[in-house]
Structure formats: C-alpha cells, structure tokens
Amino acid sequence: MIQSKSFTILSTFTPEEFNRFGSFISSPYFNSSSELINFFKLIRKYYPEFHSKSLDFKKIYKKLYPHREYKEGTVRNLLSDLGKLAQKYIGFIKYEESAEFRLNVLKALKEKSLEKLFIKNYKSFYEANEKDPWIELKNLNSYLLKREMISFTQRQATEYKNNFETDNTVDLFVFFLKSISEKVTDLKRLQYRYNTFKGEQLPQKILDSIELKGVIDFLKKNKFKEAEELEIEYKLNSAEKLTGDEFERAISEAYFLIKKYQKRYTRHELYIIYRRITSVIDNNCEFHQKAMLNLLFEIRKDFADKFLNTKWKHRLSASDFKSIIDTALVVKKYDWAKNFLETKGVYLDESIKKDFYYLYMARIYHYLRDFEKSNIELAKSASNHAMIKLDIKILRLLNLYELAFYDSAFSFAGAASQHLKKNKFISEDIKIFNLNFLKIYRLILKAKSGDQISNEVIHNEFEKVKKFTRFAPWIISKLNTL
C-alpha cells in the first residue's frame, strides 16, 4: 500500500475539521482540480485510520479514470496535492482565528475608508482580545489594534482621546518587559543548571537600565490597570537578584500579587506567569531551603488545580508533569503525589502516559522506602523514549544501593555510564548532569564496598560538580553515612 503524508495529516483532524476540509477542498477559491475533489470523495470513507485493506488505489483509479491504464505516479501526485491542500487548510484555520487576521481586516477596512465597519470590527476585535482566555500576546495585540485605531482617526481627521497614544505605549511596554523578563529567567536557568551563558547578558543589562519602580508609580498615579502586571514583574525581577530571606520575601509578595490580580489575566497569560514564578524559584532555591520548597509546592499545586481540569484544552507537557510531582515528592507529600499521578496523568500525551505512570509510581515507592515494589513498577515499562529509559536506569541504581546490592549496582552504573555517553538522543547538558551523578555514585559504592578511597576525596569530587549533578540531596545523605 502507498504510504502518504496526506493521510498522516488527515488522520489528526477531528470529525468536525474533517467535514470542513471537505467543504474547503470543494471551494474553487482554494482548489480548481475536479480530479482532486473526486479523489477525496472516494477516500474520505476510510477516515480516520486510512489503513483499511479495502483501500485499493487501483480500484479508486479505475473509478476516477475508467478508460485509462493504472499509473501509480498519478495516484502519488493526487496524494501529494491532497497533502499540500491539507497543510493549507490547517494554516488557513489558524490564520482565521489569529490576531493577525483581525488586524488585516481592520487595515483593509481602513484603506477603503469604511468607517462604520471599521469601528464595529475594532470594538469586536478589541473585546475578543481582552476576554479570550486562550489568547497569546495580549498586550502586543492590544498595542497593534490601538495603533490601527490611531492611524484610522488620523486618516479620517477625527478626534481621539489625548491619552490614547500613552495607553498604546503602555501595552507595548508591558509586552516588551514581559518578554525581556522571561528571557532573563530562561538564560539564568541555563546558566545555573548547565553552566552555560556565563558573564553579563544583554536581556539583564536592558532590565537593569529600566527604572521600573518609577514607571509603576506613574501608571498607578494615572490609574492604568497595567500597573499591577508590572508590579508582579518588578517583584520577580528583584527576586532574581536576592538570596536567603530577602529572596523568599520577594517571591511570597509576587505570589500574593498573582493571586490578587489573577482575574485580570487571560488563561494563557496566567499559565505563563505561573511558569515564570516557578522558574525563578527553581533557578535560585537550594534544596535545604525547606520553607521555599514548600511554597514552590503550593504554587505548583495551585497551578495543577487551575489548569488540569476538563476545561483545559492542552495536553500536560512532560516537563510540567515532572516538575509538579517531583516537588511534591521532595516536600514529602506522597499521598498527594500518588493522587496527582492517578487523576492528572490523563493529561499527558498518549505516547508517554503509561510509562510515566510506571516511572512515577516507582519513584513514590522509592520515597516510601519500598525499594522492591519500586523495582517491580520499573520492570513494567517497555518505553523506547530516551529520557524515560534514562530515568528508569537512574532510579533502579538508587534502589539497588538501598537494597545493598552493591556489586550489581557498580556493574549496572558502569554500563549506564557507557550507554549514556554514546546516546545520540539525549542532549549534552542532560548527559553532564547524569554522568556527574554516576561518577559520584560509583565512588560511594567503592567506599561502601571497602575500597581504599577516602571520604575527603569523594567530598572534594562532589563539590566540583555539586551544582550540576542529579539527586544531589541523595548523594549528600549517603556521603554523611560513609
């Protein structure tokens, strides 16, 4: 059977999308080929799998061209054209739903001087931008919409409020500040975790040059609602530069403001701000700061309650899932972690859902010190996913150590290290974290097995890589027992 990318695309369509695609392909504006329309009519009954044994291209060809000899090349061309049209269709749907589409409608109405239609559509689009819970880049969209209104009023020689230009500038500034702040946090995450991007960075330099407190005071004085959003950014940016109690205080204040003003954010914006505050904590919190870790758990728990429900339109990313449940385990909320795994795992991508369940059930048993049950759960996974396989190997090593199977653990650690070095599907940064762990793990095993290696040597080796090692708290706990 001929394999086609067009079927791969079509099989992802919902029934509603697939029916709309039938109308799309029949539109002369998008498709002028009657052969392609007829071809689609003949294959549409095989949706969504397109794997039926009765899908016989020779028979389909015969219906399309009764008096011609079968040519596979013609079928391949039809499938190729169908695939191109399917891509155009999904692009068109996205464009039709986008802020860019709305802006272009306004531009066209402005250029044709259709004043009433422009005003009507502007109000409709602006209201949608303010209220749509899933909209991205709200502040930038607001700036661009207001810019069109300013341009329109100037073109029509009509009046607009004196503060409209200022209002427009505020939207742009908020978008700019959020974008720069997120970039600073991302770079610090890479710097702290992977020892990259050393030295002074441009985004931080830009932030440092802005007298943000003065801007916030001005906006508050002039009653701009955006002042609250900027106040949250100000607290988070300040926290990035603080340590200890001052850091904890700044984060607590930022979280208080997020909860206070959360109704003013779209759902997508709130998702981003939760990701941002947890990233700031991850970048700066040490594993011995119990109060901060408990606050991090409360924030992630709040995140899970808000976004992982039947109204949530997206799959839960593997990184979000890991960060939430890992934090619960660190602060010893084992029952909550188990309940989260069993009730929220449905939001994971289908391809990893089952193996994540086995892996994290194994981790819960490990934290509960039931190492044999942990290994039983690990044995259930048959995942080919590189990161899941790596996590399973590392957790099995922890279990072997706790069960005092030191010889097996040493052998297994050596094999895991060699496999990791050769693995092409895992990034170098992640390799470093895991290889550092394996190195210290094997040194601890040597000491535990009676080899002549001093604790001082192991401690010194660990201090060199402490910031870039997985399961550092576990290593410290074992070093303290040698």
CSV table of C-alpha atoms in Angstrom, one decimal:
chain,number,residue,atom,x,y,z
A,1,MET,CA,0.0,0.0,0.0
A,2,ILE,CA,1.2,3.5,-0.8
A,3,GLN,CA,2.2,5.5,2.3
A,4,SER,CA,1.3,9.1,2.2
A,5,LYS,CA,1.9,12.2,4.4
A,6,SER,CA,-1.5,13.4,3.4
A,7,PHE,CA,-3.1,10.6,5.4
A,8,THR,CA,-0.9,11.4,8.4
A,9,ILE,CA,-2.3,14.9,8.4
A,10,LEU,CA,-5.9,14.0,7.7
A,11,SER,CA,-5.9,11.4,10.5
A,12,THR,CA,-5.2,14.1,13.0
A,13,PHE,CA,-8.4,16.0,12.1
A,14,THR,CA,-11.4,15.9,14.4
A,15,PRO,CA,-14.6,14.8,12.7
A,16,GLU,CA,-15.7,18.5,12.5
A,17,GLU,CA,-12.4,19.6,11.0
A,18,PHE,CA,-12.5,16.7,8.5
A,19,ASN,CA,-16.0,17.7,7.3
A,20,ARG,CA,-15.0,21.3,7.0
A,21,PHE,CA,-12.0,20.2,5.0
A,22,GLY,CA,-14.4,18.6,2.5
A,23,SER,CA,-16.0,22.0,2.0
A,24,PHE,CA,-12.6,23.6,1.8
A,25,ILE,CA,-11.4,21.3,-0.9
A,26,SER,CA,-14.6,21.9,-2.9
A,27,SER,CA,-14.1,25.6,-2.9
A,28,PRO,CA,-12.9,27.0,-6.3
A,29,TYR,CA,-11.0,29.7,-4.4
A,30,PHE,CA,-8.7,27.1,-2.8
A,31,ASN,CA,-8.8,24.3,-5.3
A,32,SER,CA,-9.5,24.2,-9.0
A,33,SER,CA,-8.9,20.5,-9.6
A,34,SER,CA,-12.1,18.5,-10.0
A,35,GLU,CA,-10.0,15.3,-10.1
A,36,LEU,CA,-8.7,16.1,-6.6
A,37,ILE,CA,-12.3,16.7,-5.3
A,38,ASN,CA,-13.5,13.3,-6.7
A,39,PHE,CA,-10.4,11.6,-5.4
A,40,PHE,CA,-11.1,12.9,-1.9
A,41,LYS,CA,-14.8,11.8,-2.1
A,42,LEU,CA,-13.6,8.3,-2.8
A,43,ILE,CA,-11.1,8.0,0.1
A,44,ARG,CA,-13.0,10.0,2.8
A,45,LYS,CA,-14.9,6.9,4.0
A,46,TYR,CA,-11.6,5.5,5.2
A,47,TYR,CA,-11.1,8.3,7.7
A,48,PRO,CA,-9.6,8.4,10.3
A,49,GLU,CA,-7.1,5.5,10.0
A,50,PHE,CA,-6.8,5.1,6.2
A,51,HIS,CA,-5.4,1.6,6.8
A,52,SER,CA,-8.4,-0.4,5.7
A,53,LYS,CA,-7.5,-3.4,3.5
A,54,SER,CA,-10.3,-2.3,1.2
A,55,LEU,CA,-8.4,0.9,0.4
A,56,ASP,CA,-7.3,-0.2,-3.0
A,57,PHE,CA,-5.8,2.6,-5.1
A,58,LYS,CA,-6.2,0.6,-8.3
A,59,LYS,CA,-10.0,0.4,-7.8
A,60,ILE,CA,-10.1,4.1,-6.9
A,61,TYR,CA,-8.0,4.9,-10.0
A,62,LYS,CA,-10.5,2.9,-12.1
A,63,LYS,CA,-13.4,4.9,-10.8
A,64,LEU,CA,-11.6,8.2,-11.5
A,65,TYR,CA,-10.3,7.2,-14.9
A,66,PRO,CA,-12.5,4.3,-16.3
A,67,HIS,CA,-10.7,4.1,-19.6
A,68,ARG,CA,-7.1,4.5,-18.6
A,69,GLU,CA,-4.4,2.1,-17.5
A,70,TYR,CA,-3.4,2.3,-13.8
A,71,LYS,CA,-0.5,4.6,-13.1
A,72,GLU,CA,0.9,4.8,-9.6
A,73,GLY,CA,2.6,8.1,-10.3
A,74,THR,CA,-0.8,9.7,-10.9
A,75,VAL,CA,-2.1,8.5,-7.5
A,76,ARG,CA,1.1,9.7,-5.8
A,77,ASN,CA,0.6,13.1,-7.4
A,78,LEU,CA,-3.0,13.3,-6.2
A,79,LEU,CA,-1.9,12.3,-2.7
A,80,SER,CA,0.8,14.9,-2.8
A,81,ASP,CA,-1.7,17.6,-3.9
A,82,LEU,CA,-4.1,16.5,-1.2
A,83,GLY,CA,-1.4,16.8,1.4
A,84,LYS,CA,-0.5,20.3,0.3
A,85,LEU,CA,-4.1,21.3,0.5
A,86,ALA,CA,-4.5,19.8,3.9
A,87,GLN,CA,-1.5,21.9,5.1
A,88,LYS,CA,-3.0,25.0,3.5
A,89,TYR,CA,-6.3,24.2,5.3
A,90,ILE,CA,-4.8,23.9,8.8
A,91,GLY,CA,-2.8,27.1,8.2
A,92,PHE,CA,-5.9,28.9,7.0
A,93,ILE,CA,-7.9,27.8,10.1
A,94,LYS,CA,-5.1,29.1,12.4
A,95,TYR,CA,-4.8,32.3,10.4
A,96,GLU,CA,-8.6,32.9,10.5
A,97,GLU,CA,-8.5,32.5,14.3
A,98,SER,CA,-5.4,34.7,14.8
A,99,ALA,CA,-5.0,38.3,15.9
A,100,GLU,CA,-3.1,38.9,12.6
A,101,PHE,CA,-6.2,38.1,10.6
A,102,ARG,CA,-8.2,40.6,12.7
A,103,LEU,CA,-5.6,43.3,12.2
A,104,ASN,CA,-5.5,42.7,8.4
A,105,VAL,CA,-9.3,43.0,8.3
A,106,LEU,CA,-9.0,46.4,10.1
A,107,LYS,CA,-6.2,47.5,7.7
A,108,ALA,CA,-8.3,46.6,4.7
A,109,LEU,CA,-11.4,48.5,6.0
A,110,LYS,CA,-9.2,51.5,6.9
A,111,GLU,CA,-7.7,51.6,3.4
A,112,LYS,CA,-11.2,51.5,1.9
A,113,SER,CA,-12.4,54.3,4.3
A,114,LEU,CA,-15.3,52.1,5.5
A,115,GLU,CA,-15.7,54.0,8.8
A,116,LYS,CA,-18.7,52.2,10.3
A,117,LEU,CA,-17.4,48.8,9.5
A,118,PHE,CA,-14.0,49.7,10.9
A,119,ILE,CA,-15.5,50.9,14.2
A,120,LYS,CA,-17.7,47.9,14.5
A,121,ASN,CA,-14.9,45.4,13.9
A,122,TYR,CA,-12.5,47.3,16.1
A,123,LYS,CA,-14.8,47.1,19.0
A,124,SER,CA,-15.5,43.4,18.4
A,125,PHE,CA,-11.8,42.5,17.9
A,126,TYR,CA,-10.6,44.6,20.9
A,127,GLU,CA,-13.3,43.0,23.2
A,128,ALA,CA,-12.2,39.5,22.0
A,129,ASN,CA,-8.6,40.3,22.7
A,130,GLU,CA,-9.4,41.4,26.2
A,131,LYS,CA,-11.7,38.4,27.1
A,132,ASP,CA,-10.4,35.4,25.1
A,133,PRO,CA,-8.9,33.2,27.9
A,134,TRP,CA,-6.6,31.4,25.5
A,135,ILE,CA,-5.2,34.4,23.6
A,136,GLU,CA,-1.4,34.8,23.3
A,137,LEU,CA,0.5,38.1,23.2
A,138,LYS,CA,-2.5,40.0,24.6
A,139,ASN,CA,-0.5,43.2,25.2
A,140,LEU,CA,1.1,43.2,21.8
A,141,ASN,CA,-2.2,42.6,20.1
A,142,SER,CA,-3.7,45.4,22.1
A,143,TYR,CA,-0.9,47.7,21.1
A,144,LEU,CA,-1.3,46.8,17.4
A,145,LEU,CA,-5.1,47.2,17.5
A,146,LYS,CA,-4.9,50.6,19.1
A,147,ARG,CA,-2.2,51.6,16.6
A,148,GLU,CA,-4.7,50.9,13.8
A,149,MET,CA,-7.3,53.0,15.6
A,150,ILE,CA,-4.9,55.9,15.9
A,151,SER,CA,-4.0,55.5,12.2
A,152,PHE,CA,-7.6,55.4,11.2
A,153,THR,CA,-8.6,58.5,13.2
A,154,GLN,CA,-5.7,60.4,11.8
A,155,ARG,CA,-6.6,59.3,8.3
A,156,GLN,CA,-10.3,60.3,8.8
A,157,ALA,CA,-9.2,63.6,10.5
A,158,THR,CA,-11.3,62.7,13.5
A,159,GLU,CA,-10.5,63.2,17.2
A,160,TYR,CA,-9.4,60.6,19.7
A,161,LYS,CA,-8.6,60.9,23.4
A,162,ASN,CA,-5.4,62.6,24.3
A,163,ASN,CA,-4.2,59.7,26.4
A,164,PHE,CA,-4.7,57.1,23.6
A,165,GLU,CA,-1.1,57.3,22.4
A,166,THR,CA,0.1,56.9,26.0
A,167,ASP,CA,-2.3,54.0,26.5
A,168,ASN,CA,-1.0,52.4,23.4
A,169,THR,CA,2.6,52.8,24.6
A,170,VAL,CA,1.8,51.1,27.9
A,171,ASP,CA,0.6,48.0,26.1
A,172,LEU,CA,3.8,47.8,24.1
A,173,PHE,CA,6.0,48.4,27.2
A,174,VAL,CA,4.2,45.7,29.2
A,175,PHE,CA,4.7,43.2,26.3
A,176,PHE,CA,8.4,44.2,26.0
A,177,LEU,CA,9.1,44.0,29.7
A,178,LYS,CA,7.4,40.5,30.0
A,179,SER,CA,9.4,39.2,27.0
A,180,ILE,CA,12.7,40.5,28.3
A,181,SER,CA,12.0,39.2,31.8
A,182,GLU,CA,11.1,35.8,30.6
A,183,LYS,CA,14.4,35.7,28.5
A,184,VAL,CA,16.4,36.7,31.7
A,185,THR,CA,14.8,33.8,33.6
A,186,ASP,CA,15.4,31.3,30.7
A,187,LEU,CA,19.1,32.3,30.5
A,188,LYS,CA,19.6,32.0,34.2
A,189,ARG,CA,18.0,28.6,34.1
A,190,LEU,CA,20.6,27.5,31.5
A,191,GLN,CA,23.4,29.2,33.4
A,192,TYR,CA,22.6,27.7,36.8
A,193,ARG,CA,21.7,24.2,35.6
A,194,TYR,CA,24.1,23.7,32.7
A,195,ASN,CA,26.9,26.2,33.4
A,196,THR,CA,26.3,27.9,30.1
A,197,PHE,CA,25.9,31.6,29.0
A,198,LYS,CA,28.5,32.8,31.5
A,199,GLY,CA,29.1,36.5,32.0
A,200,GLU,CA,26.8,39.5,31.6
A,201,GLN,CA,23.8,39.0,29.3
A,202,LEU,CA,22.0,41.7,27.2
A,203,PRO,CA,18.5,41.0,28.5
A,204,GLN,CA,19.6,41.5,32.1
A,205,LYS,CA,21.5,44.7,31.0
A,206,ILE,CA,18.3,46.0,29.4
A,207,LEU,CA,16.3,45.2,32.6
A,208,ASP,CA,18.8,46.9,34.8
A,209,SER,CA,18.6,50.1,32.7
A,210,ILE,CA,14.9,50.5,33.3
A,211,GLU,CA,13.7,52.4,36.3
A,212,LEU,CA,10.7,50.2,36.7
A,213,LYS,CA,9.6,51.4,40.1
A,214,GLY,CA,9.2,54.9,38.7
A,215,VAL,CA,7.2,53.6,35.7
A,216,ILE,CA,4.9,51.7,38.0
A,217,ASP,CA,4.3,54.8,40.2
A,218,PHE,CA,3.4,56.8,37.1
A,219,LEU,CA,0.9,54.2,35.9
A,220,LYS,CA,-0.7,53.9,39.4
A,221,LYS,CA,-1.0,57.7,39.6
A,222,ASN,CA,-2.7,57.8,36.2
A,223,LYS,CA,-4.9,54.7,37.0
A,224,PHE,CA,-3.6,52.3,34.4
A,225,LYS,CA,-4.6,48.8,35.1
A,226,GLU,CA,-1.3,47.5,33.7
A,227,ALA,CA,0.4,48.8,36.9
A,228,GLU,CA,-0.5,45.6,38.7
A,229,GLU,CA,1.0,43.4,36.0
A,230,LEU,CA,4.2,45.4,36.1
A,231,GLU,CA,4.4,45.2,39.9
A,232,ILE,CA,4.4,41.4,39.6
A,233,GLU,CA,7.3,41.6,37.1
A,234,TYR,CA,9.1,44.0,39.3
A,235,LYS,CA,8.9,41.6,42.3
A,236,LEU,CA,10.1,38.7,40.2
A,237,ASN,CA,12.9,40.6,38.6
A,238,SER,CA,14.0,41.8,42.1
A,239,ALA,CA,13.9,38.3,43.5
A,240,GLU,CA,16.3,37.1,40.8
A,241,LYS,CA,19.0,39.3,42.4
A,242,LEU,CA,18.3,38.4,46.0
A,243,THR,CA,19.2,35.5,48.3
A,244,GLY,CA,18.0,33.9,51.5
A,245,ASP,CA,15.2,35.5,53.5
A,246,GLU,CA,15.0,38.5,51.1
A,247,PHE,CA,14.5,36.2,48.1
A,248,GLU,CA,11.8,34.3,50.0
A,249,ARG,CA,10.1,37.6,50.9
A,250,ALA,CA,10.1,38.9,47.3
A,251,ILE,CA,8.7,35.6,45.9
A,252,SER,CA,6.0,35.5,48.6
A,253,GLU,CA,5.0,39.1,47.7
A,254,ALA,CA,4.9,38.2,44.0
A,255,TYR,CA,2.8,35.2,44.5
A,256,PHE,CA,0.4,37.2,46.7
A,257,LEU,CA,0.0,39.7,43.8
A,258,ILE,CA,-0.5,36.9,41.3
A,259,LYS,CA,-3.4,35.5,43.3
A,260,LYS,CA,-4.8,39.0,43.9
A,261,TYR,CA,-4.8,40.1,40.3
A,262,GLN,CA,-5.3,36.7,38.6
A,263,LYS,CA,-8.8,37.5,37.3
A,264,ARG,CA,-7.3,40.2,35.1
A,265,TYR,CA,-5.1,37.8,33.2
A,266,THR,CA,-6.3,35.7,30.3
A,267,ARG,CA,-6.0,31.9,31.0
A,268,HIS,CA,-2.9,31.7,28.7
A,269,GLU,CA,-1.3,34.7,30.4
A,270,LEU,CA,-1.9,33.2,33.9
A,271,TYR,CA,-0.3,29.9,32.6
A,272,ILE,CA,2.8,31.9,31.6
A,273,ILE,CA,3.1,33.8,34.9
A,274,TYR,CA,2.8,30.6,36.9
A,275,ARG,CA,5.6,29.1,34.8
A,276,ARG,CA,7.6,32.2,35.3
A,277,ILE,CA,7.4,32.3,39.1
A,278,THR,CA,8.2,28.6,39.4
A,279,SER,CA,11.2,29.0,37.1
A,280,VAL,CA,12.6,31.9,39.2
A,281,ILE,CA,12.3,29.7,42.3
A,282,ASP,CA,13.9,26.7,40.5
A,283,ASN,CA,16.8,29.0,39.4
A,284,ASN,CA,17.6,30.3,42.9
A,285,CYS,CA,16.3,27.9,45.5
A,286,GLU,CA,18.7,25.5,47.3
A,287,PHE,CA,17.4,22.0,48.3
A,288,HIS,CA,18.0,22.9,52.0
A,289,GLN,CA,15.5,25.8,51.9
A,290,LYS,CA,12.5,24.0,53.3
A,291,ALA,CA,10.2,26.9,53.5
A,292,MET,CA,10.9,27.9,49.9
A,293,LEU,CA,10.4,24.4,48.7
A,294,ASN,CA,7.0,24.2,50.5
A,295,LEU,CA,5.9,27.5,48.9
A,296,LEU,CA,7.0,26.1,45.5
A,297,PHE,CA,4.9,23.0,46.1
A,298,GLU,CA,1.9,25.2,47.0
A,299,ILE,CA,2.3,27.2,43.8
A,300,ARG,CA,2.6,24.1,41.6
A,301,LYS,CA,-0.4,22.6,43.4
A,302,ASP,CA,-2.4,25.7,42.7
A,303,PHE,CA,-1.2,25.5,39.1
A,304,ALA,CA,-2.4,21.9,38.8
A,305,ASP,CA,-5.8,22.8,40.3
A,306,LYS,CA,-6.3,25.7,37.9
A,307,PHE,CA,-5.2,24.2,34.6
A,308,LEU,CA,-5.5,20.5,34.8
A,309,ASN,CA,-9.3,20.0,34.5
A,310,THR,CA,-11.9,19.3,31.9
A,311,LYS,CA,-11.7,22.9,30.6
A,312,TRP,CA,-8.0,22.7,29.9
A,313,LYS,CA,-7.6,22.5,26.2
A,314,HIS,CA,-4.0,21.3,26.1
A,315,ARG,CA,-2.0,18.2,26.9
A,316,LEU,CA,0.2,18.4,30.0
A,317,SER,CA,3.8,18.6,28.9
A,318,ALA,CA,6.2,16.0,30.3
A,319,SER,CA,8.3,18.8,31.9
A,320,ASP,CA,5.3,20.3,33.7
A,321,PHE,CA,4.2,16.9,35.0
A,322,LYS,CA,7.7,16.1,36.2
A,323,SER,CA,8.2,19.4,38.0
A,324,ILE,CA,4.8,19.2,39.8
A,325,ILE,CA,5.2,15.7,41.1
A,326,ASP,CA,8.9,16.0,41.8
A,327,THR,CA,8.3,19.0,44.0
A,328,ALA,CA,5.6,17.0,45.9
A,329,LEU,CA,8.0,14.2,46.5
A,330,VAL,CA,10.8,16.5,47.7
A,331,VAL,CA,8.4,18.0,50.4
A,332,LYS,CA,7.2,14.5,51.3
A,333,LYS,CA,3.6,14.9,50.1
A,334,TYR,CA,3.5,11.3,49.0
A,335,ASP,CA,-0.3,10.8,49.1
A,336,TRP,CA,-0.9,14.0,47.1
A,337,ALA,CA,1.7,12.8,44.6
A,338,LYS,CA,0.0,9.5,44.2
A,339,ASN,CA,-3.4,11.0,43.7
A,340,PHE,CA,-2.0,13.5,41.2
A,341,LEU,CA,-0.4,10.7,39.3
A,342,GLU,CA,-3.6,8.7,39.1
A,343,THR,CA,-6.0,11.6,38.4
A,344,LYS,CA,-4.0,14.0,36.3
A,345,GLY,CA,-1.9,11.6,34.3
A,346,VAL,CA,-4.7,11.6,31.7
A,347,TYR,CA,-3.5,15.0,30.6
A,348,LEU,CA,-0.2,13.6,29.4
A,349,ASP,CA,0.5,12.8,25.8
A,350,GLU,CA,-0.8,9.3,24.9
A,351,SER,CA,2.7,8.1,23.7
A,352,ILE,CA,4.2,8.5,27.2
A,353,LYS,CA,1.2,8.3,29.6
A,354,LYS,CA,1.6,4.6,30.6
A,355,ASP,CA,5.4,4.7,31.1
A,356,PHE,CA,5.2,7.9,33.1
A,357,TYR,CA,2.7,6.2,35.4
A,358,TYR,CA,5.1,3.3,36.0
A,359,LEU,CA,8.1,5.5,36.4
A,360,TYR,CA,6.5,7.9,38.9
A,361,MET,CA,4.7,5.1,40.8
A,362,ALA,CA,8.2,3.6,41.2
A,363,ARG,CA,9.5,6.9,42.4
A,364,ILE,CA,6.8,7.2,45.0
A,365,TYR,CA,7.6,3.7,46.3
A,366,HIS,CA,11.3,4.7,46.4
A,367,TYR,CA,10.5,7.7,48.6
A,368,LEU,CA,8.4,5.5,50.8
A,369,ARG,CA,11.4,3.2,51.0
A,370,ASP,CA,9.7,0.2,49.5
A,371,PHE,CA,12.5,-0.4,47.0
A,372,GLU,CA,11.4,-3.9,45.9
A,373,LYS,CA,8.0,-2.5,44.8
A,374,SER,CA,9.7,0.4,43.1
A,375,ASN,CA,11.7,-2.1,41.0
A,376,ILE,CA,8.6,-4.0,40.2
A,377,GLU,CA,7.0,-0.9,38.8
A,378,LEU,CA,10.1,-0.1,36.8
A,379,ALA,CA,10.0,-3.5,35.2
A,380,LYS,CA,6.6,-2.8,33.8
A,381,SER,CA,7.8,-0.1,31.4
A,382,ALA,CA,8.8,-1.0,27.9
A,383,SER,CA,9.4,2.6,26.8
A,384,ASN,CA,11.7,3.5,24.0
A,385,HIS,CA,11.7,7.1,25.0
A,386,ALA,CA,15.3,8.1,25.7
A,387,MET,CA,14.6,10.3,28.7
A,388,ILE,CA,12.2,7.8,30.3
A,389,LYS,CA,14.7,5.0,29.8
A,390,LEU,CA,17.4,7.1,31.4
A,391,ASP,CA,15.2,8.0,34.4
A,392,ILE,CA,14.4,4.3,34.9
A,393,LYS,CA,18.1,3.3,34.8
A,394,ILE,CA,19.0,6.0,37.4
A,395,LEU,CA,16.1,5.1,39.7
A,396,ARG,CA,17.0,1.4,39.5
A,397,LEU,CA,20.5,2.3,40.6
A,398,LEU,CA,19.2,4.2,43.7
A,399,ASN,CA,17.1,1.1,44.6
A,400,LEU,CA,20.0,-1.3,44.2
A,401,TYR,CA,22.1,0.8,46.5
A,402,GLU,CA,19.3,0.9,49.1
A,403,LEU,CA,18.9,-2.8,48.9
A,404,ALA,CA,22.6,-3.2,49.4
A,405,PHE,CA,23.2,-5.0,46.1
A,406,TYR,CA,26.5,-3.1,45.7
A,407,ASP,CA,28.2,-5.4,43.1
A,408,SER,CA,25.2,-5.3,40.8
A,409,ALA,CA,24.9,-1.6,41.3
A,410,PHE,CA,28.5,-1.0,40.4
A,411,SER,CA,28.3,-3.1,37.3
A,412,PHE,CA,25.0,-1.5,36.3
A,413,ALA,CA,26.3,2.0,36.9
A,414,GLY,CA,29.3,1.4,34.6
A,415,ALA,CA,27.0,0.1,31.8
A,416,ALA,CA,24.6,3.0,32.2
A,417,SER,CA,27.5,5.5,32.0
A,418,GLN,CA,28.8,3.9,28.8
A,419,HIS,CA,25.3,3.8,27.3
A,420,LEU,CA,24.7,7.5,28.2
A,421,LYS,CA,28.0,8.7,26.6
A,422,LYS,CA,27.0,7.0,23.3
A,423,ASN,CA,23.4,8.1,23.3
A,424,LYS,CA,22.6,10.5,20.4
A,425,PHE,CA,19.1,11.3,21.6
A,426,ILE,CA,20.0,13.0,24.9
A,427,SER,CA,21.4,16.5,25.0
A,428,GLU,CA,24.9,17.1,26.2
A,429,ASP,CA,23.6,19.2,29.1
A,430,ILE,CA,21.5,16.4,30.4
A,431,LYS,CA,24.3,14.0,29.9
A,432,ILE,CA,26.6,16.1,32.1
A,433,PHE,CA,24.1,16.1,35.0
A,434,ASN,CA,23.6,12.3,34.8
A,435,LEU,CA,27.3,11.4,34.2
A,436,ASN,CA,28.3,13.5,37.2
A,437,PHE,CA,25.8,11.6,39.3
A,438,LEU,CA,27.1,8.2,38.0
A,439,LYS,CA,30.7,9.3,38.7
A,440,ILE,CA,30.0,10.2,42.4
A,441,TYR,CA,27.6,7.2,42.8
A,442,ARG,CA,30.4,4.8,41.8
A,443,LEU,CA,32.9,6.4,44.2
A,444,ILE,CA,30.4,6.0,47.0
A,445,LEU,CA,29.9,2.3,46.0
A,446,LYS,CA,33.7,1.8,46.1
A,447,ALA,CA,33.9,3.2,49.6
A,448,LYS,CA,30.9,1.2,50.7
A,449,SER,CA,32.5,-2.0,49.4
A,450,GLY,CA,35.7,-1.4,51.4
A,451,ASP,CA,38.0,0.0,48.7
A,452,GLN,CA,40.8,2.3,49.9
A,453,ILE,CA,39.2,5.6,48.9
A,454,SER,CA,38.9,8.4,51.5
A,455,ASN,CA,35.7,10.3,52.2
A,456,GLU,CA,37.7,13.5,51.7
A,457,VAL,CA,38.4,12.5,48.1
A,458,ILE,CA,34.7,11.8,47.4
A,459,HIS,CA,33.6,15.0,49.1
A,460,ASN,CA,36.1,17.0,47.0
A,461,GLU,CA,35.0,15.4,43.8
A,462,PHE,CA,31.3,16.1,44.6
A,463,GLU,CA,32.0,19.7,45.5
A,464,LYS,CA,33.4,20.2,41.9
A,465,VAL,CA,30.1,19.1,40.3
A,466,LYS,CA,27.6,19.7,43.0
A,467,LYS,CA,25.6,22.3,41.1
A,468,PHE,CA,25.4,20.1,38.0
A,469,THR,CA,24.5,16.7,39.5
A,470,ARG,CA,21.2,14.9,39.6
A,471,PHE,CA,19.9,13.7,43.0
A,472,ALA,CA,22.4,15.9,44.9
A,473,PRO,CA,20.4,15.6,48.2
A,474,TRP,CA,20.5,11.8,47.9
A,475,ILE,CA,24.3,11.9,47.4
A,476,ILE,CA,24.8,14.2,50.4
A,477,SER,CA,22.7,11.8,52.6
A,478,LYS,CA,24.9,8.9,51.5
A,479,LEU,CA,28.1,10.8,52.0
A,480,ASN,CA,27.1,11.6,55.5
A,481,THR,CA,26.7,7.9,56.3
A,482,LEU,CA,30.1,6.7,55.0
